[in-house]
């Protein structure tokens, strides 16, 4: 992905005009942080990197500056990360309108909704979630929307290799619960949920490539 296309994906995903008010602060239930200023700084730096002088001197320094700006923006949107197996896991500081929007935010930073591959990873993510400030739930990768039976990762279509459901789950309440989350009242175990579940206390968890 070119520097221009990556920036367009990032800014379109953030939807600055819809989530930031005229004072440069988050609207609604989002944290009162200066996201508009951060994105403007990132935009200007990215434009500069994409200019023809990019191929001239100081490329490494410019790349480092862009990475720093991206990390600053990431810290505005996500909580303190968990590092595990050369991956970075973060939980959003704000809610999402549906699973597609949550996935788009993760993709903007080169990642995807957190995918649980085995028992050890699940226990790490469960502890990470339960020790966070999230009051209710965190959306993770997994959906059975295709056939109503097999749970698969949205990104790859691969069947979930590990599941740890809360008591009585999945129950597909009202026949519309096709997405997956970790739920606090289920002790951080898995719970099926509607893909367009909306609540001020709902969050999502991203799995990102290690930036170190």
PDB file of N, CA and C in Angstrom, residues 130-197:
ATOM      1  N   UNK A 130     -10.203  -8.523  31.334  1.00  0.00           N
ATOM      2  CA  UNK A 130     -10.755  -8.436  32.682  1.00  0.00           C
ATOM      3  C   UNK A 130     -10.011  -7.415  33.548  1.00  0.00           C
ATOM      4  N   UNK A 131      -8.750  -7.158  33.256  1.00  0.00           N
ATOM      5  CA  UNK A 131      -7.986  -6.174  34.024  1.00  0.00           C
ATOM      6  C   UNK A 131      -8.104  -4.763  33.451  1.00  0.00           C
ATOM      7  N   UNK A 132      -8.824  -4.626  32.336  1.00  0.00           N
ATOM      8  CA  UNK A 132      -9.019  -3.317  31.721  1.00  0.00           C
ATOM      9  C   UNK A 132     -10.174  -2.583  32.402  1.00  0.00           C
ATOM     10  N   UNK A 133     -10.403  -1.361  31.955  1.00  0.00           N
ATOM     11  CA  UNK A 133     -11.487  -0.543  32.513  1.00  0.00           C
ATOM     12  C   UNK A 133     -12.811  -0.768  31.789  1.00  0.00           C
ATOM     13  N   UNK A 134     -12.829  -1.670  30.815  1.00  0.00           N
ATOM     14  CA  UNK A 134     -14.051  -1.937  30.060  1.00  0.00           C
ATOM     15  C   UNK A 134     -15.112  -2.505  30.988  1.00  0.00           C
ATOM     16  N   UNK A 135     -16.277  -1.902  31.001  1.00  0.00           N
ATOM     17  CA  UNK A 135     -17.330  -2.289  31.935  1.00  0.00           C
ATOM     18  C   UNK A 135     -18.201  -3.435  31.433  1.00  0.00           C
ATOM     19  N   UNK A 136     -18.241  -3.655  30.121  1.00  0.00           N
ATOM     20  CA  UNK A 136     -19.213  -4.612  29.609  1.00  0.00           C
ATOM     21  C   UNK A 136     -18.606  -5.676  28.704  1.00  0.00           C
ATOM     22  N   UNK A 137     -18.283  -5.323  27.457  1.00  0.00           N
ATOM     23  CA  UNK A 137     -17.833  -6.314  26.502  1.00  0.00           C
ATOM     24  C   UNK A 137     -16.804  -5.736  25.551  1.00  0.00           C
ATOM     25  N   UNK A 138     -16.057  -6.668  24.910  1.00  0.00           N
ATOM     26  CA  UNK A 138     -15.104  -6.278  23.867  1.00  0.00           C
ATOM     27  C   UNK A 138     -15.280  -7.236  22.691  1.00  0.00           C
ATOM     28  N   UNK A 139     -15.611  -6.676  21.545  1.00  0.00           N
ATOM     29  CA  UNK A 139     -15.787  -7.472  20.333  1.00  0.00           C
ATOM     30  C   UNK A 139     -14.446  -8.040  19.887  1.00  0.00           C
ATOM     31  N   UNK A 140     -14.422  -9.318  19.506  1.00  0.00           N
ATOM     32  CA  UNK A 140     -13.236  -9.946  18.938  1.00  0.00           C
ATOM     33  C   UNK A 140     -13.642 -10.641  17.637  1.00  0.00           C
ATOM     34  N   UNK A 141     -12.671 -11.242  16.947  1.00  0.00           N
ATOM     35  CA  UNK A 141     -12.954 -11.886  15.669  1.00  0.00           C
ATOM     36  C   UNK A 141     -13.756 -13.155  15.864  1.00  0.00           C
ATOM     37  N   UNK A 142     -14.731 -13.347  14.997  1.00  0.00           N
ATOM     38  CA  UNK A 142     -15.537 -14.561  15.018  1.00  0.00           C
ATOM     39  C   UNK A 142     -16.965 -14.281  14.600  1.00  0.00           C
ATOM     40  N   UNK A 143     -17.472 -15.066  13.671  1.00  0.00           N
ATOM     41  CA  UNK A 143     -18.857 -14.916  13.221  1.00  0.00           C
ATOM     42  C   UNK A 143     -19.342 -16.243  12.639  1.00  0.00           C
ATOM     43  N   UNK A 144     -20.618 -16.523  12.846  1.00  0.00           N
ATOM     44  CA  UNK A 144     -21.219 -17.703  12.211  1.00  0.00           C
ATOM     45  C   UNK A 144     -22.350 -17.273  11.289  1.00  0.00           C
ATOM     46  N   UNK A 145     -22.238 -16.056  10.774  1.00  0.00           N
ATOM     47  CA  UNK A 145     -23.290 -15.497   9.921  1.00  0.00           C
ATOM     48  C   UNK A 145     -23.453 -16.285   8.621  1.00  0.00           C
ATOM     49  N   UNK A 146     -22.388 -16.960   8.169  1.00  0.00           N
ATOM     50  CA  UNK A 146     -22.448 -17.649   6.883  1.00  0.00           C
ATOM     51  C   UNK A 146     -23.450 -18.798   6.881  1.00  0.00           C
ATOM     52  N   UNK A 147     -23.419 -19.635   7.933  1.00  0.00           N
ATOM     53  CA  UNK A 147     -24.326 -20.788   7.942  1.00  0.00           C
ATOM     54  C   UNK A 147     -25.043 -20.993   9.266  1.00  0.00           C
ATOM     55  N   UNK A 148     -24.787 -20.089  10.238  1.00  0.00           N
ATOM     56  CA  UNK A 148     -25.455 -20.197  11.523  1.00  0.00           C
ATOM     57  C   UNK A 148     -24.898 -21.278  12.421  1.00  0.00           C
ATOM     58  N   UNK A 149     -23.838 -21.952  11.990  1.00  0.00           N
ATOM     59  CA  UNK A 149     -23.281 -23.052  12.769  1.00  0.00           C
ATOM     60  C   UNK A 149     -21.794 -22.833  13.070  1.00  0.00           C
ATOM     61  N   UNK A 150     -20.945 -22.988  12.075  1.00  0.00           N
ATOM     62  CA  UNK A 150     -19.498 -22.905  12.287  1.00  0.00           C
ATOM     63  C   UNK A 150     -19.041 -21.464  12.503  1.00  0.00           C
ATOM     64  N   UNK A 151     -18.299 -21.259  13.583  1.00  0.00           N
ATOM     65  CA  UNK A 151     -17.751 -19.938  13.861  1.00  0.00           C
ATOM     66  C   UNK A 151     -16.422 -19.787  13.137  1.00  0.00           C
ATOM     67  N   UNK A 152     -16.289 -18.684  12.388  1.00  0.00           N
ATOM     68  CA  UNK A 152     -15.102 -18.454  11.565  1.00  0.00           C
ATOM     69  C   UNK A 152     -14.571 -17.034  11.759  1.00  0.00           C
ATOM     70  N   UNK A 153     -13.258 -16.881  11.529  1.00  0.00           N
ATOM     71  CA  UNK A 153     -12.678 -15.545  11.540  1.00  0.00           C
ATOM     72  C   UNK A 153     -13.148 -14.807  10.291  1.00  0.00           C
ATOM     73  N   UNK A 154     -13.599 -13.561  10.454  1.00  0.00           N
ATOM     74  CA  UNK A 154     -14.068 -12.787   9.312  1.00  0.00           C
ATOM     75  C   UNK A 154     -12.961 -12.534   8.297  1.00  0.00           C
ATOM     76  N   UNK A 155     -11.739 -12.367   8.779  1.00  0.00           N
ATOM     77  CA  UNK A 155     -10.627 -11.991   7.909  1.00  0.00           C
ATOM     78  C   UNK A 155     -10.219 -13.115   6.965  1.00  0.00           C
ATOM     79  N   UNK A 156     -10.177 -14.331   7.448  1.00  0.00           N
ATOM     80  CA  UNK A 156      -9.659 -15.448   6.655  1.00  0.00           C
ATOM     81  C   UNK A 156     -10.692 -16.504   6.297  1.00  0.00           C
ATOM     82  N   UNK A 157     -11.810 -16.535   7.026  1.00  0.00           N
ATOM     83  CA  UNK A 157     -12.797 -17.576   6.794  1.00  0.00           C
ATOM     84  C   UNK A 157     -12.442 -18.896   7.456  1.00  0.00           C
ATOM     85  N   UNK A 158     -11.336 -18.912   8.203  1.00  0.00           N
ATOM     86  CA  UNK A 158     -10.896 -20.129   8.888  1.00  0.00           C
ATOM     87  C   UNK A 158     -11.753 -20.364  10.137  1.00  0.00           C
ATOM     88  N   UNK A 159     -12.107 -21.620  10.376  1.00  0.00           N
ATOM     89  CA  UNK A 159     -12.894 -21.958  11.561  1.00  0.00           C
ATOM     90  C   UNK A 159     -12.098 -21.659  12.826  1.00  0.00           C
ATOM     91  N   UNK A 160     -12.770 -21.150  13.853  1.00  0.00           N
ATOM     92  CA  UNK A 160     -12.086 -20.843  15.108  1.00  0.00           C
ATOM     93  C   UNK A 160     -11.418 -22.114  15.647  1.00  0.00           C
ATOM     94  N   UNK A 161     -10.109 -22.072  15.889  1.00  0.00           N
ATOM     95  CA  UNK A 161      -9.416 -23.254  16.403  1.00  0.00           C
ATOM     96  C   UNK A 161      -9.606 -23.460  17.899  1.00  0.00           C
ATOM     97  N   UNK A 162     -10.129 -22.426  18.577  1.00  0.00           N
ATOM     98  CA  UNK A 162     -10.339 -22.538  20.021  1.00  0.00           C
ATOM     99  C   UNK A 162     -11.558 -21.719  20.410  1.00  0.00           C
ATOM    100  N   UNK A 163     -12.381 -22.277  21.297  1.00  0.00           N
ATOM    101  CA  UNK A 163     -13.556 -21.574  21.805  1.00  0.00           C
ATOM    102  C   UNK A 163     -13.661 -21.799  23.311  1.00  0.00           C
ATOM    103  N   UNK A 164     -14.055 -20.773  24.019  1.00  0.00           N
ATOM    104  CA  UNK A 164     -14.279 -20.883  25.466  1.00  0.00           C
ATOM    105  C   UNK A 164     -15.498 -20.041  25.807  1.00  0.00           C
ATOM    106  N   UNK A 165     -16.667 -20.665  25.735  1.00  0.00           N
ATOM    107  CA  UNK A 165     -17.922 -19.951  25.889  1.00  0.00           C
ATOM    108  C   UNK A 165     -18.312 -19.796  27.357  1.00  0.00           C
ATOM    109  N   UNK A 166     -18.990 -18.698  27.638  1.00  0.00           N
ATOM    110  CA  UNK A 166     -19.564 -18.510  28.952  1.00  0.00           C
ATOM    111  C   UNK A 166     -20.719 -19.472  29.154  1.00  0.00           C
ATOM    112  N   UNK A 167     -21.150 -19.617  30.403  1.00  0.00           N
ATOM    113  CA  UNK A 167     -22.237 -20.551  30.712  1.00  0.00           C
ATOM    114  C   UNK A 167     -23.493 -20.206  29.897  1.00  0.00           C
ATOM    115  N   UNK A 168     -24.045 -21.198  29.214  1.00  0.00           N
ATOM    116  CA  UNK A 168     -25.262 -21.013  28.437  1.00  0.00           C
ATOM    117  C   UNK A 168     -25.048 -20.392  27.074  1.00  0.00           C
ATOM    118  N   UNK A 169     -23.802 -20.206  26.679  1.00  0.00           N
ATOM    119  CA  UNK A 169     -23.499 -19.586  25.383  1.00  0.00           C
ATOM    120  C   UNK A 169     -22.821 -20.599  24.453  1.00  0.00           C
ATOM    121  N   UNK A 170     -22.942 -20.405  23.146  1.00  0.00           N
ATOM    122  CA  UNK A 170     -23.729 -19.369  22.482  1.00  0.00           C
ATOM    123  C   UNK A 170     -25.206 -19.755  22.453  1.00  0.00           C
ATOM    124  N   UNK A 171     -26.071 -18.766  22.650  1.00  0.00           N
ATOM    125  CA  UNK A 171     -27.498 -19.067  22.678  1.00  0.00           C
ATOM    126  C   UNK A 171     -28.269 -18.456  21.511  1.00  0.00           C
ATOM    127  N   UNK A 172     -27.573 -17.640  20.684  1.00  0.00           N
ATOM    128  CA  UNK A 172     -28.195 -17.036  19.504  1.00  0.00           C
ATOM    129  C   UNK A 172     -29.573 -16.456  19.832  1.00  0.00           C
ATOM    130  N   UNK A 173     -29.616 -15.608  20.840  1.00  0.00           N
ATOM    131  CA  UNK A 173     -30.877 -15.031  21.294  1.00  0.00           C
ATOM    132  C   UNK A 173     -31.594 -14.311  20.157  1.00  0.00           C
ATOM    133  N   UNK A 174     -32.871 -14.579  20.017  1.00  0.00           N
ATOM    134  CA  UNK A 174     -33.719 -14.018  18.952  1.00  0.00           C
ATOM    135  C   UNK A 174     -33.241 -14.391  17.555  1.00  0.00           C
ATOM    136  N   UNK A 175     -32.280 -15.313  17.461  1.00  0.00           N
ATOM    137  CA  UNK A 175     -31.798 -15.764  16.155  1.00  0.00           C
ATOM    138  C   UNK A 175     -30.953 -14.759  15.406  1.00  0.00           C
ATOM    139  N   UNK A 176     -30.401 -13.765  16.112  1.00  0.00           N
ATOM    140  CA  UNK A 176     -29.660 -12.705  15.417  1.00  0.00           C
ATOM    141  C   UNK A 176     -28.249 -12.471  15.977  1.00  0.00           C
ATOM    142  N   UNK A 177     -27.798 -13.317  16.872  1.00  0.00           N
ATOM    143  CA  UNK A 177     -26.470 -13.109  17.468  1.00  0.00           C
ATOM    144  C   UNK A 177     -25.421 -13.875  16.654  1.00  0.00           C
ATOM    145  N   UNK A 178     -24.737 -13.162  15.770  1.00  0.00           N
ATOM    146  CA  UNK A 178     -23.826 -13.776  14.811  1.00  0.00           C
ATOM    147  C   UNK A 178     -22.378 -13.326  14.970  1.00  0.00           C
ATOM    148  N   UNK A 179     -22.087 -12.512  15.981  1.00  0.00           N
ATOM    149  CA  UNK A 179     -20.722 -12.060  16.213  1.00  0.00           C
ATOM    150  C   UNK A 179     -20.265 -12.476  17.603  1.00  0.00           C
ATOM    151  N   UNK A 180     -18.990 -12.243  17.892  1.00  0.00           N
ATOM    152  CA  UNK A 180     -18.360 -12.809  19.081  1.00  0.00           C
ATOM    153  C   UNK A 180     -17.711 -11.724  19.933  1.00  0.00           C
ATOM    154  N   UNK A 181     -17.821 -11.878  21.242  1.00  0.00           N
ATOM    155  CA  UNK A 181     -17.192 -10.911  22.143  1.00  0.00           C
ATOM    156  C   UNK A 181     -16.740 -11.612  23.421  1.00  0.00           C
ATOM    157  N   UNK A 182     -15.919 -10.913  24.180  1.00  0.00           N
ATOM    158  CA  UNK A 182     -15.602 -11.305  25.555  1.00  0.00           C
ATOM    159  C   UNK A 182     -16.512 -10.472  26.447  1.00  0.00           C
ATOM    160  N   UNK A 183     -17.167 -11.101  27.421  1.00  0.00           N
ATOM    161  CA  UNK A 183     -18.183 -10.422  28.216  1.00  0.00           C
ATOM    162  C   UNK A 183     -17.799 -10.488  29.694  1.00  0.00           C
ATOM    163  N   UNK A 184     -17.832  -9.339  30.332  1.00  0.00           N
ATOM    164  CA  UNK A 184     -17.396  -9.282  31.734  1.00  0.00           C
ATOM    165  C   UNK A 184     -18.291 -10.122  32.643  1.00  0.00           C
ATOM    166  N   UNK A 185     -19.604 -10.076  32.428  1.00  0.00           N
ATOM    167  CA  UNK A 185     -20.497 -10.820  33.309  1.00  0.00           C
ATOM    168  C   UNK A 185     -20.387 -12.336  33.086  1.00  0.00           C
ATOM    169  N   UNK A 186     -19.665 -12.728  32.034  1.00  0.00           N
ATOM    170  CA  UNK A 186     -19.388 -14.142  31.779  1.00  0.00           C
ATOM    171  C   UNK A 186     -17.944 -14.456  32.172  1.00  0.00           C
ATOM    172  N   UNK A 187     -17.380 -13.639  33.066  1.00  0.00           N
ATOM    173  CA  UNK A 187     -16.004 -13.828  33.545  1.00  0.00           C
ATOM    174  C   UNK A 187     -14.977 -13.739  32.421  1.00  0.00           C
ATOM    175  N   UNK A 188     -15.298 -12.935  31.419  1.00  0.00           N
ATOM    176  CA  UNK A 188     -14.360 -12.746  30.316  1.00  0.00           C
ATOM    177  C   UNK A 188     -14.358 -13.870  29.306  1.00  0.00           C
ATOM    178  N   UNK A 189     -15.340 -14.775  29.409  1.00  0.00           N
ATOM    179  CA  UNK A 189     -15.455 -15.840  28.419  1.00  0.00           C
ATOM    180  C   UNK A 189     -16.219 -15.341  27.199  1.00  0.00           C
ATOM    181  N   UNK A 190     -16.311 -16.204  26.192  1.00  0.00           N
ATOM    182  CA  UNK A 190     -16.933 -15.812  24.927  1.00  0.00           C
ATOM    183  C   UNK A 190     -18.452 -15.785  25.035  1.00  0.00           C
ATOM    184  N   UNK A 191     -19.023 -14.882  24.260  1.00  0.00           N
ATOM    185  CA  UNK A 191     -20.477 -14.711  24.220  1.00  0.00           C
ATOM    186  C   UNK A 191     -20.860 -14.308  22.803  1.00  0.00           C
ATOM    187  N   UNK A 192     -21.942 -14.870  22.283  1.00  0.00           N
ATOM    188  CA  UNK A 192     -22.399 -14.424  20.968  1.00  0.00           C
ATOM    189  C   UNK A 192     -23.238 -13.162  21.124  1.00  0.00           C
ATOM    190  N   UNK A 193     -23.180 -12.315  20.129  1.00  0.00           N
ATOM    191  CA  UNK A 193     -23.797 -10.998  20.201  1.00  0.00           C
ATOM    192  C   UNK A 193     -24.175 -10.551  18.801  1.00  0.00           C
ATOM    193  N   UNK A 194     -25.125  -9.652  18.688  1.00  0.00           N
ATOM    194  CA  UNK A 194     -25.474  -9.138  17.366  1.00  0.00           C
ATOM    195  C   UNK A 194     -24.306  -8.337  16.798  1.00  0.00           C
ATOM    196  N   UNK A 195     -24.107  -8.419  15.501  1.00  0.00           N
ATOM    197  CA  UNK A 195     -22.974  -7.728  14.872  1.00  0.00           C
ATOM    198  C   UNK A 195     -23.142  -6.219  14.875  1.00  0.00           C
ATOM    199  N   UNK A 196     -24.369  -5.746  15.054  1.00  0.00           N
ATOM    200  CA  UNK A 196     -24.605  -4.303  15.121  1.00  0.00           C
ATOM    201  C   UNK A 196     -24.970  -3.870  16.535  1.00  0.00           C
ATOM    202  N   UNK A 197     -24.522  -4.646  17.523  1.00  0.00           N
ATOM    203  CA  UNK A 197     -24.775  -4.300  18.919  1.00  0.00           C
ATOM    204  C   UNK A 197     -24.188  -2.927  19.226  1.00  0.00           C
TER     205      UNK A 197
END
